[in-house]
XYZ file of N, CA and C in Angstrom:
825
model
N 38.423 151.756 -92.371
C 38.757 151.826 -91.062
C 37.487 153.051 -90.324
N 37.089 152.775 -89.479
C 36.200 153.974 -88.518
C 37.153 154.850 -87.990
N 36.768 156.188 -88.249
C 37.485 157.110 -87.616
C 36.377 157.686 -86.397
N 37.120 158.133 -85.334
C 36.427 158.422 -83.969
C 35.643 159.546 -84.263
N 34.414 159.671 -83.797
C 33.308 160.815 -83.901
C 33.843 161.811 -83.131
N 33.878 163.078 -83.709
C 34.146 164.098 -83.011
C 32.861 164.929 -82.285
N 32.918 165.268 -81.133
C 31.780 165.866 -80.498
C 31.416 166.974 -81.219
N 29.981 166.991 -81.212
C 29.106 168.089 -82.086
C 29.365 169.360 -81.110
N 29.750 170.320 -81.714
C 29.716 171.790 -80.765
C 28.347 172.438 -80.796
N 27.908 172.659 -79.943
C 26.386 173.435 -79.829
C 26.730 175.046 -79.590
N 26.147 175.690 -80.391
C 26.300 177.205 -80.238
C 25.487 177.540 -78.970
N 26.159 178.278 -78.229
C 25.205 178.873 -76.852
C 24.614 180.133 -77.654
N 23.160 180.338 -77.270
C 22.716 181.568 -77.764
C 23.403 182.819 -77.055
N 23.158 183.827 -78.083
C 23.878 185.242 -77.609
C 23.116 185.927 -76.580
N 23.187 185.584 -75.237
C 22.193 186.102 -74.204
C 22.199 187.597 -74.375
N 23.314 188.436 -74.463
C 23.341 189.938 -74.612
C 22.370 190.283 -75.772
N 22.459 190.020 -76.775
C 22.023 190.381 -78.197
C 20.479 190.018 -77.889
N 20.126 189.026 -77.237
C 18.588 188.459 -77.210
C 17.844 189.532 -75.983
N 18.683 189.993 -74.987
C 18.140 190.791 -73.865
C 18.125 192.405 -74.449
N 18.825 192.548 -75.434
C 18.914 193.969 -76.123
C 17.447 194.624 -76.171
N 16.464 193.777 -77.033
C 15.378 194.464 -77.251
C 14.401 194.754 -76.026
N 14.868 193.588 -75.059
C 13.907 193.764 -73.811
C 14.445 195.050 -73.042
N 15.760 195.242 -72.855
C 16.303 196.489 -72.249
C 15.820 197.757 -72.764
N 15.796 197.790 -74.346
C 15.345 199.001 -74.872
C 13.998 199.413 -74.595
N 13.187 198.181 -74.668
C 11.683 198.567 -74.270
C 11.673 199.171 -72.836
N 12.442 198.484 -71.681
C 12.176 198.772 -70.491
C 12.763 200.494 -70.274
N 13.800 200.626 -71.116
C 14.216 202.008 -71.031
C 13.112 203.029 -71.832
N 12.629 202.656 -72.819
C 11.300 203.444 -73.510
C 10.188 203.708 -72.709
N 9.840 202.580 -71.681
C 8.710 202.700 -71.013
C 9.088 203.264 -69.810
N 10.415 203.473 -69.354
C 10.718 204.311 -68.195
C 10.619 205.917 -68.746
N 11.227 205.900 -69.918
C 11.376 207.379 -70.577
C 10.055 208.009 -70.681
N 9.019 207.441 -71.066
C 7.677 207.633 -71.381
C 7.054 208.086 -69.875
N 7.127 207.142 -68.974
C 6.623 207.156 -67.502
C 7.181 208.612 -66.955
N 8.624 208.637 -67.174
C 9.162 210.231 -66.585
C 8.566 211.153 -67.596
N 8.283 211.272 -68.548
C 7.757 212.287 -69.600
C 6.578 212.558 -69.007
N 5.496 211.403 -68.659
C 4.383 211.781 -68.491
C 4.126 212.399 -67.094
N 5.165 212.280 -66.193
C 5.184 212.888 -65.030
C 5.632 214.309 -65.146
N 6.640 214.493 -65.932
C 7.423 215.892 -65.846
C 7.370 216.319 -67.395
N 6.325 216.467 -68.065
C 6.248 216.856 -69.209
C 6.338 218.426 -69.368
N 5.814 219.287 -68.622
C 5.600 220.548 -68.399
C 7.136 221.037 -68.127
N 7.927 220.199 -67.186
C 9.364 220.897 -66.910
C 9.933 220.559 -68.098
N 9.968 219.549 -68.801
C 10.868 218.743 -69.847
C 10.442 219.961 -71.160
N 8.881 220.167 -71.416
C 8.845 221.144 -72.341
C 9.317 222.380 -72.078
N 9.538 223.039 -70.959
C 9.912 224.183 -70.553
C 11.480 224.286 -70.779
N 12.173 223.116 -70.411
C 13.557 223.017 -70.661
C 13.855 223.097 -72.242
N 13.019 222.452 -72.818
C 13.214 222.380 -74.444
C 13.328 223.764 -74.833
N 12.073 224.558 -74.661
C 11.974 225.885 -75.047
C 13.036 226.791 -74.793
N 13.390 226.790 -73.471
C 14.435 227.510 -72.915
C 16.010 227.574 -73.868
N 16.170 226.067 -73.972
C 17.307 225.707 -74.499
C 17.249 226.404 -76.084
N 16.197 226.041 -76.781
C 15.877 226.524 -78.201
C 16.244 228.155 -78.119
N 15.292 228.807 -77.269
C 15.695 230.204 -77.235
C 16.930 230.651 -76.866
N 17.624 229.943 -75.895
C 19.193 230.300 -76.066
C 19.916 230.065 -77.220
N 19.691 228.997 -77.923
C 20.451 228.744 -78.984
C 20.235 229.826 -80.277
N 18.961 230.338 -80.253
C 18.265 231.319 -81.546
C 18.321 232.650 -80.803
N 18.888 232.997 -79.681
C 18.860 234.373 -78.882
C 19.566 235.383 -80.001
N 20.704 234.924 -80.695
C 21.453 235.839 -81.523
C 20.547 236.475 -82.980
N 19.359 235.846 -83.044
C 18.732 236.270 -84.197
C 17.585 237.068 -83.704
N 17.277 237.323 -82.473
C 16.131 238.353 -82.133
C 16.514 239.628 -82.569
N 15.275 240.263 -82.559
C 15.340 241.647 -83.233
C 14.885 242.750 -82.180
N 14.095 242.089 -81.369
C 13.643 243.114 -80.176
C 11.959 243.512 -80.514
N 11.463 242.997 -81.575
C 9.936 243.124 -82.047
C 9.304 241.809 -82.193
N 9.836 240.779 -81.464
C 8.822 239.643 -81.041
C 7.908 239.806 -80.182
N 6.758 239.038 -80.451
C 5.760 239.394 -79.515
C 5.014 238.040 -79.115
N 4.726 237.884 -77.683
C 3.921 236.662 -77.231
C 2.550 237.256 -77.092
N 1.476 236.092 -77.417
C 0.343 236.644 -77.114
C -0.089 236.814 -75.598
N -0.967 237.735 -75.509
C -1.354 238.043 -74.080
C -2.206 237.087 -73.654
N -2.223 236.746 -72.039
C -3.131 235.668 -71.541
C -4.183 235.983 -71.595
N -5.189 235.239 -72.266
C -6.753 235.624 -72.030
C -7.349 235.379 -70.899
N -8.524 236.287 -70.762
C -9.049 236.408 -69.373
C -8.739 237.388 -68.597
N -7.793 238.276 -68.947
C -7.337 239.079 -67.997
C -7.120 240.532 -68.846
N -7.534 241.442 -68.244
C -7.552 242.871 -68.867
C -6.560 243.780 -68.703
N -5.573 243.599 -67.701
C -4.695 244.216 -67.311
C -3.327 243.300 -67.282
N -2.236 243.726 -68.128
C -0.999 243.164 -68.328
C 0.115 243.939 -67.718
N 1.244 243.311 -67.252
C 2.595 243.972 -67.000
C 3.628 242.999 -67.279
N 4.820 243.713 -67.110
C 5.902 243.020 -66.969
C 6.722 243.201 -65.888
N 7.900 242.418 -65.674
C 9.151 243.003 -64.495
C 10.399 242.761 -65.455
N 11.216 243.778 -65.016
C 12.573 243.651 -65.673
C 13.597 244.242 -64.741
N 14.795 243.902 -65.179
C 16.180 244.313 -64.519
C 17.220 244.478 -65.636
N 18.330 244.663 -65.104
C 19.512 245.059 -66.049
C 19.612 243.809 -67.015
N 19.050 242.645 -67.102
C 19.042 241.487 -67.598
C 18.358 241.817 -69.186
N 17.500 242.696 -69.133
C 16.899 243.059 -70.260
C 17.464 243.953 -71.147
N 18.717 244.621 -70.796
C 19.291 245.365 -71.563
C 18.575 246.870 -71.645
N 18.914 247.458 -72.849
C 18.362 248.659 -73.098
C 16.670 248.518 -73.661
N 15.849 249.198 -72.788
C 14.228 248.761 -73.293
C 13.832 249.991 -73.915
N 13.048 249.958 -75.077
C 12.345 250.864 -75.534
C 11.071 251.049 -74.855
N 10.895 251.764 -73.860
C 9.544 251.938 -73.153
C 8.492 252.040 -73.689
N 8.543 253.154 -74.806
C 7.296 253.888 -75.592
C 6.800 252.602 -76.554
N 7.876 251.810 -77.101
C 7.492 250.730 -77.860
C 6.679 249.548 -76.930
N 7.167 249.430 -75.774
C 6.607 248.543 -75.031
C 5.141 248.986 -74.545
N 5.073 250.129 -74.219
C 3.693 250.627 -73.927
C 2.680 250.310 -74.756
N 3.170 250.441 -76.133
C 1.978 250.569 -77.144
C 1.515 249.152 -77.585
N 2.052 248.196 -76.821
C 1.487 246.863 -76.977
C 1.042 246.324 -75.712
N 0.156 247.051 -75.134
C -0.925 246.693 -74.203
C -0.221 246.459 -72.812
N 1.133 246.820 -72.208
C 1.660 246.655 -71.273
C 1.396 247.934 -70.473
N 0.640 247.608 -69.321
C 0.062 248.777 -68.324
C 0.861 248.920 -67.128
N 1.573 248.158 -66.797
C 2.197 248.077 -65.642
C 3.640 247.342 -65.737
N 4.635 248.113 -64.943
C 6.017 247.445 -64.957
C 6.552 247.569 -63.647
N 7.302 246.167 -63.129
C 7.850 246.387 -61.781
C 9.668 246.144 -62.259
N 10.131 247.149 -61.792
C 11.792 247.540 -62.182
C 12.712 247.069 -60.990
N 13.593 246.354 -61.110
C 14.548 245.937 -60.101
C 15.453 246.924 -59.720
N 15.458 247.060 -58.424
C 16.027 248.465 -57.902
C 17.410 247.880 -57.029
N 17.059 246.942 -56.290
C 18.502 246.521 -55.511
C 18.324 245.137 -55.043
N 19.344 244.746 -54.616
C 19.685 243.309 -54.157
C 20.500 243.249 -53.020
N 19.910 242.406 -51.768
C 21.027 242.277 -50.816
C 21.008 243.650 -50.090
N 22.507 243.873 -49.590
C 22.676 245.134 -48.742
C 23.726 246.115 -49.365
N 24.166 245.818 -50.593
C 24.914 246.678 -51.530
C 24.720 246.734 -52.954
N 23.969 245.905 -53.421
C 23.881 245.659 -55.048
C 22.638 246.827 -55.691
N 23.045 247.625 -56.299
C 22.032 248.458 -57.156
C 21.839 248.173 -58.438
N 20.828 247.821 -59.071
C 20.773 247.515 -60.323
C 21.083 248.666 -61.298
N 22.246 248.208 -62.512
C 22.735 249.358 -62.963
C 21.803 249.871 -63.941
N 20.789 249.363 -64.212
C 19.787 250.016 -65.291
C 18.490 250.630 -64.861
N 18.432 250.533 -63.276
C 17.432 251.009 -62.747
C 16.795 252.419 -62.810
N 17.825 253.414 -62.661
C 17.355 254.787 -62.942
C 16.803 254.996 -64.373
N 17.515 254.457 -65.183
C 17.123 254.823 -66.440
C 15.698 254.049 -66.719
N 15.457 252.775 -66.380
C 14.308 252.248 -66.377
C 13.252 252.690 -65.591
N 13.492 253.364 -64.735
C 12.556 254.273 -63.914
C 12.112 255.314 -64.292
N 13.020 256.216 -64.916
C 12.592 257.368 -65.453
C 11.714 256.934 -66.874
N 12.216 256.364 -67.622
C 11.883 255.834 -69.253
C 10.505 255.250 -68.855
N 10.111 254.245 -68.221
C 8.656 253.754 -68.030
C 7.953 254.727 -67.482
N 8.195 255.404 -66.768
C 7.058 256.659 -66.358
C 6.855 257.774 -67.412
N 7.736 257.970 -68.185
C 7.625 258.944 -69.452
C 6.713 258.386 -70.429
N 6.940 256.962 -70.588
C 6.186 256.158 -71.457
C 4.563 256.034 -70.999
N 4.267 256.610 -69.857
C 2.831 256.422 -69.457
C 2.436 254.731 -68.812
N 3.564 254.107 -68.353
C 3.486 253.098 -67.727
C 3.433 253.058 -66.181
N 2.475 252.402 -65.483
C 2.432 252.550 -63.949
C 3.443 251.605 -63.632
N 4.568 252.049 -62.740
C 5.687 251.846 -62.419
C 5.826 251.281 -60.911
N 6.576 250.174 -60.652
C 6.881 249.972 -59.277
C 8.220 249.413 -59.451
N 8.675 249.331 -58.036
C 10.230 248.727 -58.029
C 10.250 247.768 -56.961
N 11.312 246.724 -57.258
C 11.299 245.450 -56.184
C 12.702 245.501 -55.779
N 12.955 244.911 -54.762
C 14.188 244.451 -54.016
C 14.098 242.992 -53.824
N 15.217 242.356 -54.416
C 15.537 240.863 -54.478
C 16.263 240.801 -53.110
N 15.721 239.849 -52.365
C 15.778 239.567 -50.870
C 16.952 238.510 -50.758
N 17.984 238.872 -49.933
C 19.107 237.831 -49.619
C 18.710 237.472 -48.299
N 18.192 236.153 -47.887
C 18.146 235.916 -46.470
C 18.961 235.964 -45.415
N 20.468 235.509 -45.912
C 21.251 235.551 -44.907
C 21.872 236.947 -44.378
N 21.280 238.062 -45.251
C 21.983 239.162 -44.897
C 20.821 240.202 -44.114
N 21.715 241.061 -43.349
C 20.535 242.121 -42.425
C 19.410 242.665 -43.077
N 18.236 242.391 -42.698
C 17.095 242.797 -43.200
C 16.996 244.564 -42.996
N 17.309 244.936 -42.164
C 17.350 246.358 -41.974
C 18.464 247.150 -42.889
N 19.439 246.774 -43.260
C 20.220 247.070 -43.898
C 19.843 247.136 -45.816
N 18.980 245.790 -45.759
C 18.197 245.582 -46.955
C 17.357 246.713 -47.558
N 16.382 246.917 -46.458
C 15.510 247.832 -46.359
C 16.056 249.150 -46.579
N 17.199 249.755 -45.883
C 17.908 251.027 -46.077
C 18.293 251.267 -47.424
N 18.985 250.059 -47.983
C 19.334 250.348 -49.376
C 18.364 250.579 -50.407
N 17.109 249.785 -50.342
C 16.020 250.201 -51.121
C 15.505 251.562 -50.925
N 15.380 252.035 -49.750
C 14.943 253.344 -49.544
C 15.744 254.469 -49.940
N 17.116 254.194 -49.833
C 18.005 255.298 -50.411
C 18.083 255.205 -51.976
N 17.444 254.177 -52.371
C 17.745 254.084 -53.948
C 16.377 254.351 -54.801
N 15.167 254.103 -54.248
C 13.738 254.351 -54.836
C 13.206 255.304 -54.274
N 13.027 256.391 -54.998
C 12.113 257.650 -54.775
C 10.808 257.560 -55.110
N 9.935 256.480 -54.481
C 8.590 256.654 -54.762
C 7.893 257.829 -54.625
N 7.124 258.134 -55.583
C 6.021 259.348 -55.628
C 4.536 258.736 -55.703
N 3.850 259.637 -55.375
C 2.222 259.335 -55.808
C 2.057 258.914 -57.070
N 1.270 257.934 -57.219
C 0.908 257.329 -58.784
C 1.943 256.147 -58.934
N 2.963 255.964 -58.244
C 3.863 254.670 -58.107
C 3.175 253.534 -57.216
N 3.297 252.083 -57.749
C 3.013 251.322 -57.278
C 3.984 250.747 -55.924
N 3.259 250.294 -54.950
C 4.127 249.867 -53.587
C 5.216 249.062 -53.891
N 6.314 249.146 -52.944
C 7.420 248.746 -53.172
C 7.243 247.134 -53.094
N 7.998 246.218 -53.671
C 7.707 244.949 -53.835
C 9.056 244.342 -53.033
N 9.022 243.135 -52.291
C 10.312 242.206 -51.790
C 9.979 240.968 -52.419
N 11.034 240.720 -53.323
C 11.030 239.557 -53.947
C 11.853 238.285 -52.922
N 11.203 237.368 -52.542
C 11.604 236.429 -51.570
C 11.321 235.127 -52.455
N 12.559 234.596 -52.829
C 12.667 233.348 -53.441
C 13.957 232.584 -53.469
N 15.088 233.203 -52.871
C 16.165 232.869 -52.652
C 16.545 231.552 -51.788
N 16.804 230.440 -52.175
C 16.615 229.188 -51.575
C 17.832 228.915 -50.548
N 19.020 229.762 -50.571
C 20.108 229.331 -49.570
C 19.872 230.246 -48.338
N 19.189 229.751 -47.306
C 19.116 230.138 -45.858
C 19.343 228.941 -44.869
N 19.300 229.484 -43.757
C 19.743 228.559 -42.688
C 18.508 227.973 -41.932
N 17.681 228.965 -41.478
C 16.661 228.734 -40.682
C 15.170 229.395 -41.033
N 14.189 228.647 -41.277
C 12.998 229.412 -41.856
C 12.400 230.238 -40.833
N 12.589 230.139 -39.793
C 12.142 231.166 -38.833
C 12.643 232.430 -38.831
N 13.929 232.317 -38.761
C 14.895 233.576 -38.982
C 14.648 234.065 -40.462
N 14.386 233.409 -41.509
C 14.052 233.888 -42.847
C 12.780 234.755 -42.756
N 11.776 234.130 -41.895
C 10.357 235.010 -41.619
C 10.476 236.179 -40.841
N 11.395 236.005 -39.934
C 11.679 237.507 -39.196
C 12.393 238.365 -40.026
N 13.111 238.075 -40.874
C 13.836 239.223 -41.684
C 12.781 239.746 -42.676
N 12.030 238.907 -43.345
C 11.193 239.163 -44.209
C 10.089 240.214 -43.189
N 9.930 239.794 -42.218
C 8.799 240.779 -41.497
C 9.626 242.242 -41.275
N 10.510 242.085 -40.936
C 11.453 243.363 -40.588
C 11.571 244.133 -41.942
N 11.983 243.698 -43.317
C 11.980 244.433 -44.310
C 10.378 244.922 -44.598
N 9.489 244.292 -44.460
C 8.077 244.538 -44.867
C 7.684 245.957 -43.822
N 7.948 245.630 -42.689
C 7.477 246.587 -41.623
C 8.419 247.863 -41.895
N 9.592 247.896 -42.080
C 10.298 249.017 -42.326
C 9.744 249.907 -43.269
N 9.705 249.094 -44.534
C 9.140 249.892 -45.791
C 7.843 250.489 -45.738
N 6.999 249.671 -44.946
C 5.624 250.461 -44.659
C 5.728 251.451 -43.872
N 6.739 251.856 -42.990
C 6.758 252.701 -41.956
C 7.254 253.775 -42.880
N 8.096 253.583 -43.816
C 9.063 254.457 -44.645
C 8.416 255.188 -45.703
N 7.617 254.312 -46.551
C 6.818 255.125 -47.563
C 5.389 254.979 -47.264
N 4.761 254.734 -45.989
C 3.391 255.060 -45.858
C 2.531 254.117 -46.481
N 2.851 253.267 -47.158
C 1.775 252.309 -47.922
C 2.479 250.514 -47.405
N 1.418 249.827 -47.804
C 1.830 248.298 -47.458
C 2.721 247.790 -48.416
N 3.711 247.170 -48.407
C 4.538 246.622 -49.513
C 3.777 245.265 -50.101
N 4.268 244.949 -51.311
C 3.633 243.962 -51.972
C 4.856 242.525 -51.563
N 4.348 241.433 -51.446
C 5.303 240.347 -51.253
C 5.446 239.368 -52.544
N 6.537 238.941 -53.105
C 6.564 238.224 -54.333
C 7.205 237.063 -53.940
N 6.877 235.885 -54.252
C 7.352 234.541 -54.470
C 6.839 233.636 -55.280
N 7.654 232.514 -55.570
C 7.149 231.467 -56.507
C 6.329 230.449 -55.887
N 5.226 229.896 -56.373
C 4.414 228.895 -55.828
C 5.059 228.279 -54.526
N 6.275 227.255 -55.222
C 6.447 226.390 -54.389
C 7.319 226.810 -53.177
N 8.119 227.890 -53.354
C 8.713 228.622 -52.119
C 7.637 229.118 -51.302
N 6.711 229.658 -51.963
C 5.754 230.384 -51.004
C 4.987 229.325 -50.158
N 4.678 227.971 -50.683
C 3.630 227.137 -49.888
C 4.794 226.486 -48.779
N 5.919 226.442 -49.215
C 6.812 225.847 -48.147
C 7.179 226.593 -46.962
N 7.497 227.725 -47.279
C 8.061 228.848 -46.118
C 7.180 229.915 -45.873
N 6.368 230.398 -46.578
C 5.906 231.713 -46.438
C 4.253 231.664 -46.046
N 3.735 230.647 -46.641
C 2.041 230.610 -46.562
C 1.757 230.573 -45.145
N 0.739 231.570 -45.051
C 0.145 231.713 -43.490
C 0.811 232.738 -42.826
N 1.938 233.176 -43.024
C 2.845 234.140 -42.177
C 2.632 235.550 -42.604
N 2.284 235.942 -43.978
C 2.254 237.082 -44.382
C 1.032 237.505 -45.102
N -0.067 236.919 -44.487
C -1.459 237.030 -45.328
C -1.946 238.310 -45.212
N -1.442 239.231 -44.572
C -1.889 240.676 -44.412
C -1.426 241.690 -45.541
N -0.517 240.930 -46.229
C 0.234 241.821 -47.565
C -0.183 241.030 -48.713
N -0.374 242.037 -49.828
C -0.719 241.564 -51.018
C 0.391 240.538 -51.641
N -0.069 239.662 -52.148
C 0.546 238.792 -52.729
C 0.856 238.540 -54.206
N 2.099 238.702 -54.869
C 2.527 238.433 -56.312
C 2.982 237.176 -56.453
N 2.314 236.445 -57.282
C 2.682 234.912 -57.127
C 3.248 234.725 -58.533
N 4.387 233.986 -58.586
C 5.026 233.384 -59.683
C 4.523 231.822 -59.758
N 3.998 231.432 -60.882
C 3.575 230.202 -61.059
C 3.416 229.873 -62.712
N 4.241 228.914 -63.069
C 4.322 228.833 -64.502
C 3.952 227.117 -64.836
N 3.420 227.189 -66.287
C 2.900 225.937 -66.673
C 1.649 225.418 -66.218
N 1.012 226.340 -65.727
C -0.438 226.014 -65.122
C -1.520 227.035 -65.964
N -2.786 226.497 -65.833
C -3.668 227.075 -66.538
C -4.097 228.387 -65.572
N -4.169 228.309 -64.350
C -4.088 229.163 -63.276
C -3.554 228.931 -62.158
N -3.282 229.985 -61.451
C -2.515 229.537 -60.019
C -3.505 228.510 -59.089
N -2.772 227.525 -58.492
C -3.197 226.577 -57.547
C -3.862 227.278 -56.406
N -3.347 228.077 -56.024
C -3.619 229.224 -54.834
C -5.101 229.787 -55.023
N -6.158 230.077 -54.098
C -7.350 230.648 -54.414
C -7.063 231.986 -54.827
N -8.043 232.364 -55.601
C -7.800 233.787 -56.141
C -7.808 235.041 -55.050
N -8.277 234.597 -53.983
C -8.523 235.650 -52.825
C -7.127 235.657 -52.166
N -6.123 234.842 -52.449
C -4.756 234.963 -51.935
C -3.867 235.846 -52.656
N -3.934 236.152 -53.943
C -3.158 236.743 -54.595
C -3.639 238.090 -55.566
N -2.820 238.822 -55.959
C -3.417 240.088 -56.690
C -2.631 240.021 -57.986
N -1.521 239.631 -58.204
C -0.883 239.552 -59.340
C -0.259 237.934 -59.618
N -0.500 237.745 -60.770
C 0.060 236.268 -61.197
C 1.300 236.615 -62.215
N 2.658 236.160 -62.202
C 3.305 235.984 -63.037
C 3.384 234.767 -63.721
N 2.877 234.793 -64.837
C 2.357 233.605 -65.344
C 3.498 232.892 -66.393
N 4.571 233.568 -66.784
C 5.535 233.230 -67.749
C 6.638 234.033 -67.594
N 7.962 233.555 -67.504
C 9.230 234.012 -67.512
C 9.930 233.867 -68.968
N 9.398 233.580 -69.886
C 9.852 233.067 -71.191
C 9.112 233.974 -72.681
N 8.236 234.972 -72.120
C 7.656 235.638 -73.129
C 8.172 236.859 -73.773
N 7.659 237.363 -74.789
C 8.333 238.391 -75.642
C 7.360 239.727 -75.877
N 7.966 240.862 -75.816
C 7.078 241.962 -75.930
C 7.906 242.825 -76.780
N 7.520 243.455 -78.101
C 8.177 244.353 -78.885
C 8.861 245.770 -77.966
N 10.174 245.936 -78.035
C 10.795 246.988 -77.212
C 11.888 246.354 -76.488
N 11.789 244.952 -76.158
C 12.802 244.225 -75.243
C 13.552 243.146 -76.312
N 14.506 243.157 -76.295
C 15.318 242.098 -77.046
C 15.639 240.910 -76.016
N 14.809 239.825 -76.394
C 14.889 238.687 -75.482
C 13.616 238.569 -74.396
N 13.783 237.578 -73.862
C 12.609 236.962 -73.126
C 12.509 237.924 -71.814
N 11.169 238.124 -71.378
C 10.755 238.921 -70.282
C 9.586 238.250 -69.419
N 9.423 238.486 -68.189
C 8.369 238.186 -67.685
C 7.142 238.552 -67.903
N 6.070 237.920 -68.200
C 4.814 238.332 -68.309
C 3.947 238.214 -66.764
N 3.096 239.187 -66.795
C 2.271 239.212 -65.351
C 0.814 239.587 -65.794
N -0.259 239.262 -64.891
C -1.609 239.815 -65.068
C -1.683 240.260 -63.786
N -2.673 241.464 -63.904
C -3.268 241.719 -62.573
C -4.866 241.269 -62.325
N -5.198 240.767 -61.263
C -6.429 240.434 -60.872
C -7.536 241.615 -60.563
N -8.170 241.930 -61.564
C -9.167 243.043 -61.581
C -8.812 243.914 -62.593
N -9.554 244.998 -62.907
C -9.780 246.006 -63.815
C -8.467 246.963 -63.617
N -8.362 248.005 -64.551
C -7.265 249.092 -64.520
C -7.669 249.874 -63.512
N -8.777 250.068 -63.143
C -9.115 251.112 -61.993
C -8.645 250.404 -60.572
N -8.927 249.050 -60.700
C -8.509 248.322 -59.452
C -6.910 248.439 -59.235
N -6.101 248.370 -60.544
C -4.716 248.343 -60.063
C -4.210 250.036 -59.786
N -4.956 250.933 -60.381
C -4.611 252.375 -59.922
C -4.802 252.757 -58.550
N -5.813 251.934 -58.028
C -6.252 252.168 -56.360
C -4.980 251.648 -55.671
N -4.236 250.887 -56.174
C -3.167 250.137 -55.551
C -1.991 251.478 -55.221
N -1.994 252.245 -56.269
C -0.888 253.315 -56.170
C -0.597 253.987 -54.769
N 0.530 254.528 -54.483
C 0.691 255.545 -53.619
C -0.089 256.790 -53.708
N -0.989 257.038 -52.714
C -1.532 258.433 -52.648
C -0.837 259.403 -52.318
N -1.205 260.688 -52.506
C -0.260 261.831 -52.335
C 0.106 262.093 -50.878
N -0.881 261.565 -49.914
C -0.798 261.823 -48.499
C 0.316 261.006 -48.031
N 0.596 260.137 -48.852
C 1.843 258.978 -48.469
C 3.027 259.039 -49.148
N 3.194 260.325 -49.794
C 4.467 260.431 -50.693
C 5.509 260.544 -50.163
N 5.338 261.409 -48.929
C 6.620 261.748 -48.158
C 7.167 260.488 -47.316
N 8.631 260.268 -47.589
C 9.104 259.259 -46.926
C 9.142 259.682 -45.499
N 9.029 258.511 -44.750
C 9.029 258.880 -43.267
C 10.355 258.361 -42.731
N 11.007 259.076 -41.785
C 12.410 258.485 -41.410
C 12.075 257.671 -40.089
């Protein structure tokens, strides 16, 4: 007796499993494309992450190579660097240092006075900087710096660090920056130096303060994109090491020889602050 034939069941292909290699290939291609466009930032992030994870092993004797092609090297520091052995720093070809003094209208760097004295005693050409807060009164910020920093002949000009992105109006930012620079030039009798990073400078400051010497921060490049006649100091790294400082520090080079750097210092006739 013939049995009724059962319908043959056909297995449908497992579509998700077949698409998985294609999806992985697309993700890999997207990742490689992203890395090709942002490899500098990615490598920088990985280095900084590694440095953070291994910071407890630092001894204060680590040393980064100096940037070739320049003869005058310097650092800039704040309380973040902790206690600094300035004599040891000076013995490793650090010829100048900018030291954070103030920020905004009330903040004085707690290590400024110690760093200021000890850098000078170690024979390092010193300068001081103010971290500018664009939404605070510029005259009050200038007053705080003037009351904190006793510049004398042989010191480098005052520096205004302009990079804080939280501001409401770029025209007002420029007016406030101009006020600080003008007041400090009148007070110390020497033209201040303007500091900023490349992208901030290009977006907000370029073409408005060309009469002031520019200290430019620009990382992960062989040389600054701005023409050499536009800047005098290049901060080429914020993750370098020098014996005498436990942890990372900013590295800078001066465009010119050591005598050119010395010519920037405050002369004797401009030493007395002007009210």
